[in-house]
Short mmCIF file of C-alpha atoms in Angstrom, two decimals:
data_model
loop_
_atom_site.label_atom_id
_atom_site.label_comp_id
_atom_site.label_asym_id
_atom_site.label_seq_id
_atom_site.Cartn_x
_atom_site.Cartn_y
_atom_site.Cartn_z
CA VAL A 1 0.00 0.00 0.00
CA GLN A 2 1.44 3.32 -1.03
CA LEU A 3 0.17 6.49 0.54
CA GLN A 4 0.94 10.07 -0.35
CA ALA A 5 -0.60 12.97 1.50
CA SER A 6 -1.05 16.22 -0.38
CA GLY A 7 -2.85 19.52 -0.12
CA GLY A 8 -0.79 21.23 2.53
CA GLY A 9 0.16 24.86 2.37
CA LEU A 10 0.05 28.23 4.08
CA VAL A 11 -3.28 29.51 5.35
CA GLN A 12 -4.39 32.26 7.69
CA ALA A 13 -5.96 31.51 11.02
CA GLY A 14 -9.66 30.87 10.60
CA GLY A 15 -9.19 29.55 7.11
CA SER A 16 -9.74 26.11 5.64
CA LEU A 17 -7.66 23.52 3.89
CA THR A 18 -8.38 20.02 2.61
CA LEU A 19 -5.76 17.31 2.60
CA SER A 20 -5.95 14.31 0.30
CA CYS A 21 -4.46 10.86 0.50
CA PRO A 22 -4.74 8.57 -2.53
CA ALA A 23 -3.82 4.96 -1.97
CA SER A 24 -2.58 2.34 -4.37
CA GLU A 25 -4.54 -0.51 -2.82
CA PRO A 26 -7.59 -1.23 -4.98
CA THR A 27 -9.75 -2.74 -2.24
CA PHE A 28 -10.16 -0.92 1.04
CA SER A 29 -13.30 -2.48 2.40
CA SER A 30 -11.59 -3.70 5.58
CA TYR A 31 -9.17 -0.83 6.09
CA THR A 32 -8.86 1.87 8.68
CA MET A 33 -7.38 5.15 7.48
CA GLY A 34 -5.88 7.70 9.79
CA TRP A 35 -4.42 11.17 9.85
CA PHE A 36 -1.64 12.09 12.25
CA ARG A 37 0.42 15.25 12.62
CA GLN A 38 3.74 16.32 14.01
CA ALA A 39 4.37 19.89 15.05
CA PRO A 40 7.91 21.28 15.29
CA GLY A 41 9.62 19.97 18.39
CA LYS A 42 6.70 17.74 19.35
CA GLU A 43 5.83 14.10 19.02
CA ARG A 44 3.49 12.89 16.35
CA GLU A 45 -0.12 12.85 17.46
CA PHE A 46 -3.42 11.45 16.31
CA VAL A 47 -5.80 13.70 14.40
CA ALA A 48 -8.60 11.61 12.92
CA ALA A 49 -9.39 8.15 11.62
CA LEU A 50 -12.06 6.44 9.57
CA ARG A 51 -12.99 2.81 9.25
CA TRP A 52 -13.71 2.23 5.59
CA SER A 53 -16.52 -0.22 6.27
CA GLY A 54 -19.38 1.42 8.12
CA SER A 55 -17.78 4.89 8.12
CA THR A 56 -16.97 4.88 11.84
CA THR A 57 -14.86 7.92 12.63
CA SER A 58 -12.71 9.12 15.50
CA TYR A 59 -11.27 12.56 16.19
CA ALA A 60 -8.77 14.05 18.59
CA ASP A 61 -10.43 16.42 21.02
CA SER A 62 -8.31 19.28 19.70
CA VAL A 63 -9.86 19.05 16.23
CA LYS A 64 -13.35 17.78 17.00
CA GLY A 65 -15.96 20.01 15.43
CA ARG A 66 -13.42 21.64 13.10
CA PHE A 67 -11.96 18.77 11.06
CA ILE A 68 -13.82 16.19 8.99
CA ILE A 69 -12.38 12.92 7.70
CA SER A 70 -14.10 11.36 4.71
CA ARG A 71 -13.50 8.92 1.89
CA ASP A 72 -14.23 8.47 -1.79
CA ASN A 73 -14.68 4.81 -2.62
CA ALA A 74 -14.47 5.26 -6.36
CA LYS A 75 -11.19 7.16 -6.15
CA ASN A 76 -9.64 5.20 -3.26
CA MET A 77 -9.10 8.52 -1.60
CA VAL A 78 -9.32 9.73 1.97
CA TYR A 79 -9.66 13.42 2.82
CA LEU A 80 -9.14 15.61 5.83
CA GLN A 81 -11.17 18.80 5.63
CA MET A 82 -9.75 21.31 8.10
CA ASN A 83 -11.86 24.31 9.06
CA SER A 84 -11.36 27.16 11.51
CA LEU A 85 -7.64 26.54 11.45
CA LYS A 86 -5.51 27.77 14.33
CA PRO A 87 -1.78 28.47 14.51
CA GLU A 88 -1.45 25.44 16.78
CA ASP A 89 -2.64 23.27 13.89
CA THR A 90 0.68 23.98 12.16
CA ALA A 91 2.36 20.63 11.58
CA VAL A 92 3.38 18.03 9.06
CA TYR A 93 0.33 15.89 8.43
CA TYR A 94 0.66 12.18 7.68
CA CYS A 95 -1.76 9.71 6.17
CA ALA A 96 -1.69 6.18 7.59
CA ALA A 97 -3.50 2.92 6.94
CA THR A 98 -3.99 -0.57 8.26
CA GLY A 99 -5.74 -3.54 6.71
CA ARG A 100 -7.68 -4.06 9.92
CA GLY A 101 -10.97 -2.51 10.88
CA LEU A 102 -9.90 -0.93 14.14
CA ILE A 103 -12.21 -0.44 17.06
CA LEU A 104 -12.65 3.12 18.27
CA SER A 105 -10.25 2.80 21.18
CA SER A 106 -7.46 1.61 18.86
CA MET A 107 -7.86 4.23 16.17
CA PRO A 108 -5.63 6.85 17.84
CA LEU A 109 -2.72 4.44 18.34
CA GLU A 110 0.17 4.87 15.92
CA ARG A 111 1.36 1.29 16.41
CA MET A 112 -1.90 -0.01 14.97
CA TYR A 113 -1.11 1.41 11.53
CA ASP A 114 1.04 -0.56 9.10
CA TYR A 115 1.44 1.89 6.24
CA TRP A 116 2.54 5.50 6.33
CA GLY A 117 2.89 8.10 3.65
CA GLN A 118 5.14 11.08 3.37
CA GLY A 119 3.75 14.08 5.13
CA THR A 120 2.46 17.36 3.86
CA LEU A 121 3.19 20.60 5.67
CA VAL A 122 0.36 22.78 6.92
CA THR A 123 1.28 26.22 8.19
CA VAL A 124 -1.34 28.41 9.85
CA SER A 125 -0.38 32.05 10.29
CA SER A 126 -1.87 34.23 12.99
#
């Protein structure tokens, strides 16, 4: 499985940005897709995840109500729509995947994901 996040850039606080992650795997019916981020000088942290089957989603408290994770079955694509961006959202964002349908409590755990893409930088100016 090859993942490549894209869509990052510079945006003003309060603005919006949508990240995309196309995957090479043709069948994702059992997968869980996740977004993580790493801010300068900090450890990588969970942002959001989606279980392909059933559309179960999970969000970090820091982004709940502002970010939306979604998928496009036909395009094998997962998106992260980011609204009301804050300077503290500045980070490199990574797309991740596992062939397992994770339960909610496991979705935020990095070690549960088997595939990682290169990150895309999001910079939010104040």
